[in-house]
Amino acid sequence: MDLNTLRVVVTVVSFLCFLLILLWAYGRKNAADFQRLGHECLDLPPSNTWKKKTTAEKIDGVCP
């Protein structure tokens, strides 16, 4: 196997892994979890409710 052929194989495999990660990250199954975690980290209310978090809920959350 030529060195350039090996480089091509590694590049193609890396690109396929990148595409799989994109499909996983932007898949419908994970969208709700990422939306919820994003709102918790930014301390924003979710789009469907405007409930104010209590101090205990902030402490128990994922993000500081």
Coordinates of N, CA, C and O in Angstrom, one line a residue:
M1 N 0.9 -1.2 0.0 CA 0.0 0.0 0.0 C 0.9 1.2 0.0 O 1.8 1.4 0.8
D2 N 0.6 2.1 -0.9 CA 1.3 3.4 -1.0 C 1.0 4.3 0.2 O -0.1 4.3 0.7
L3 N 1.9 5.2 0.5 CA 1.6 6.1 1.6 C 0.5 7.1 1.3 O -0.3 7.4 2.2
N4 N 0.4 7.5 0.1 CA -0.7 8.4 -0.3 C -2.1 7.7 -0.2 O -3.1 8.3 0.1
T5 N -2.1 6.4 -0.5 CA -3.4 5.6 -0.4 C -3.8 5.6 1.0 O -5.0 5.7 1.4
L6 N -2.8 5.3 1.9 CA -3.1 5.3 3.3 C -3.7 6.7 3.8 O -4.6 6.7 4.6
R7 N -3.1 7.8 3.3 CA -3.6 9.1 3.7 C -5.0 9.3 3.2 O -5.8 9.9 3.9
V8 N -5.3 8.8 2.0 CA -6.7 9.0 1.5 C -7.6 8.2 2.3 O -8.7 8.7 2.7
V9 N -7.3 7.0 2.7 CA -8.2 6.1 3.5 C -8.4 6.8 4.9 O -9.6 6.9 5.4
V10 N -7.4 7.3 5.5 CA -7.5 8.0 6.8 C -8.4 9.2 6.7 O -9.3 9.5 7.5
T11 N -8.2 10.0 5.6 CA -9.0 11.2 5.4 C -10.5 10.8 5.2 O -11.4 11.5 5.8
V12 N -10.8 9.8 4.4 CA -12.2 9.4 4.1 C -12.8 8.9 5.4 O -14.0 9.2 5.7
V13 N -12.1 8.1 6.2 CA -12.7 7.5 7.4 C -12.9 8.7 8.4 O -14.0 8.7 9.1
S14 N -12.0 9.6 8.5 CA -12.2 10.8 9.4 C -13.4 11.6 9.0 O -14.2 12.0 9.8
F15 N -13.6 11.8 7.7 CA -14.7 12.6 7.2 C -16.0 11.9 7.5 O -17.0 12.5 7.9
L16 N -16.1 10.6 7.3 CA -17.3 9.8 7.6 C -17.6 9.9 9.1 O -18.8 10.0 9.5
C17 N -16.6 9.8 10.0 CA -16.8 10.0 11.4 C -17.4 11.3 11.7 O -18.3 11.5 12.6
F18 N -16.9 12.4 11.1 CA -17.4 13.7 11.3 C -18.8 13.8 10.9 O -19.7 14.4 11.6
L19 N -19.2 13.2 9.7 CA -20.6 13.2 9.3 C -21.5 12.5 10.3 O -22.6 12.9 10.5
L20 N -21.0 11.4 10.8 CA -21.8 10.6 11.8 C -22.1 11.4 13.1 O -23.1 11.4 13.6
I21 N -21.0 12.1 13.5 CA -21.2 13.0 14.7 C -22.2 14.1 14.4 O -23.0 14.4 15.2
L22 N -22.2 14.7 13.2 CA -23.2 15.7 12.8 C -24.6 15.1 12.8 O -25.5 15.8 13.3
L23 N -24.7 14.0 12.2 CA -26.1 13.3 12.2 C -26.6 13.0 13.6 O -27.7 13.2 13.9
W24 N -25.7 12.6 14.5 CA -26.1 12.3 15.9 C -26.4 13.6 16.6 O -27.4 13.7 17.3
A25 N -25.6 14.7 16.4 CA -25.8 15.9 17.2 C -27.1 16.7 16.7 O -27.8 17.3 17.5
Y26 N -27.4 16.6 15.4 CA -28.5 17.3 14.9 C -29.7 16.4 14.6 O -30.7 16.9 14.0
G27 N -29.7 15.2 15.1 CA -30.8 14.3 15.0 C -32.0 14.7 15.8 O -31.9 15.4 16.8
R28 N -33.2 14.4 15.4 CA -34.4 14.8 16.1 C -34.5 14.2 17.5 O -35.0 14.8 18.4
K29 N -33.9 13.0 17.7 CA -33.9 12.3 18.9 C -33.2 13.1 20.0 O -33.6 13.1 21.2
N30 N -32.1 13.8 19.7 CA -31.3 14.5 20.7 C -31.7 16.0 20.7 O -31.2 16.7 21.6
A31 N -32.5 16.5 19.9 CA -32.7 17.9 19.8 C -33.4 18.5 21.1 O -33.0 19.5 21.6
A32 N -34.3 17.7 21.7 CA -35.0 18.2 22.9 C -34.0 18.2 24.0 O -34.0 19.2 24.8
D33 N -33.1 17.2 24.1 CA -32.2 17.2 25.2 C -31.2 18.4 25.1 O -30.9 19.0 26.1
F34 N -30.7 18.6 23.9 CA -29.7 19.7 23.7 C -30.4 21.1 24.0 O -29.8 22.0 24.5
Q35 N -31.7 21.2 23.6 CA -32.4 22.5 23.8 C -32.5 22.7 25.3 O -32.3 23.8 25.8
R36 N -32.9 21.7 26.0 CA -33.1 21.8 27.5 C -31.8 22.1 28.2 O -31.7 23.0 29.0
L37 N -30.7 21.4 27.8 CA -29.4 21.7 28.4 C -28.9 23.1 28.1 O -28.2 23.7 28.9
G38 N -29.1 23.5 26.9 CA -28.7 24.9 26.5 C -29.4 25.9 27.3 O -28.8 26.9 27.7
H39 N -30.7 25.7 27.6 CA -31.5 26.7 28.4 C -31.0 26.7 29.8 O -31.0 27.7 30.5
E40 N -30.7 25.5 30.3 CA -30.2 25.4 31.7 C -28.8 26.1 31.9 O -28.6 26.8 32.9
C41 N -28.0 25.9 30.9 CA -26.6 26.5 31.0 C -26.7 28.1 31.0 O -26.0 28.8 31.6
L42 N -27.6 28.6 30.1 CA -27.8 30.0 30.0 C -28.7 30.6 31.0 O -28.9 31.8 31.0
D43 N -29.4 29.7 31.8 CA -30.4 30.2 32.8 C -31.6 30.9 32.1 O -32.1 31.9 32.6
L44 N -31.9 30.5 30.9 CA -33.1 31.0 30.2 C -34.3 30.1 30.4 O -34.1 28.9 30.6
P45 N -35.5 30.7 30.4 CA -36.6 29.8 30.6 C -36.8 29.0 29.3 O -36.5 29.5 28.2
P46 N -37.3 27.8 29.3 CA -37.6 27.0 28.1 C -38.7 27.8 27.3 O -39.5 28.6 27.8
S47 N -38.7 27.5 26.0 CA -39.6 28.3 25.1 C -41.1 28.1 25.4 O -41.9 28.9 25.1
N48 N -41.4 26.9 26.0 CA -42.9 26.7 26.3 C -43.3 27.1 27.7 O -44.5 27.1 27.9
T49 N -42.4 27.4 28.6 CA -42.8 27.8 29.9 C -42.0 29.0 30.4 O -40.9 29.2 29.9
W50 N -42.6 29.8 31.2 CA -41.8 31.0 31.8 C -41.7 30.9 33.3 O -41.7 31.9 34.0
K51 N -41.6 29.7 33.8 CA -41.4 29.4 35.2 C -40.1 29.9 35.7 O -39.1 29.5 35.1
K52 N -40.0 30.6 36.8 CA -38.8 31.1 37.4 C -38.2 29.9 38.2 O -38.9 29.3 39.0
K53 N -36.9 29.7 38.0 CA -36.3 28.6 38.8 C -36.0 29.1 40.2 O -35.6 30.2 40.5
T54 N -36.2 28.2 41.2 CA -35.8 28.5 42.6 C -34.3 28.3 42.7 O -33.6 27.7 41.9
T55 N -33.8 28.7 43.9 CA -32.4 28.6 44.1 C -32.0 27.1 44.2 O -30.9 26.7 43.7
A56 N -32.8 26.3 44.8 CA -32.5 24.9 44.9 C -32.4 24.2 43.5 O -31.6 23.4 43.3
E57 N -33.3 24.6 42.6 CA -33.3 24.0 41.3 C -32.0 24.5 40.5 O -31.4 23.7 39.8
K58 N -31.5 25.7 40.8 CA -30.3 26.2 40.1 C -29.1 25.4 40.6 O -28.2 25.1 39.9
I59 N -29.1 25.1 41.9 CA -28.0 24.4 42.5 C -27.9 23.0 42.0 O -26.9 22.4 41.8
D60 N -29.1 22.3 41.9 CA -29.2 20.9 41.5 C -29.0 20.8 40.0 O -28.9 19.7 39.5
G61 N -29.0 21.9 39.2 CA -28.9 21.8 37.7 C -27.5 21.3 37.2 O -26.6 21.1 38.0
V62 N -27.5 21.1 35.9 CA -26.2 20.6 35.3 C -25.2 21.7 35.3 O -24.0 21.4 35.6
C63 N -25.5 22.9 35.0 CA -24.5 24.0 34.9 C -24.5 24.8 36.2 O -25.6 25.0 36.8
P64 N -23.4 25.5 36.5 CA -23.4 26.3 37.7 C -24.2 27.6 37.5 O -24.5 28.1 36.5

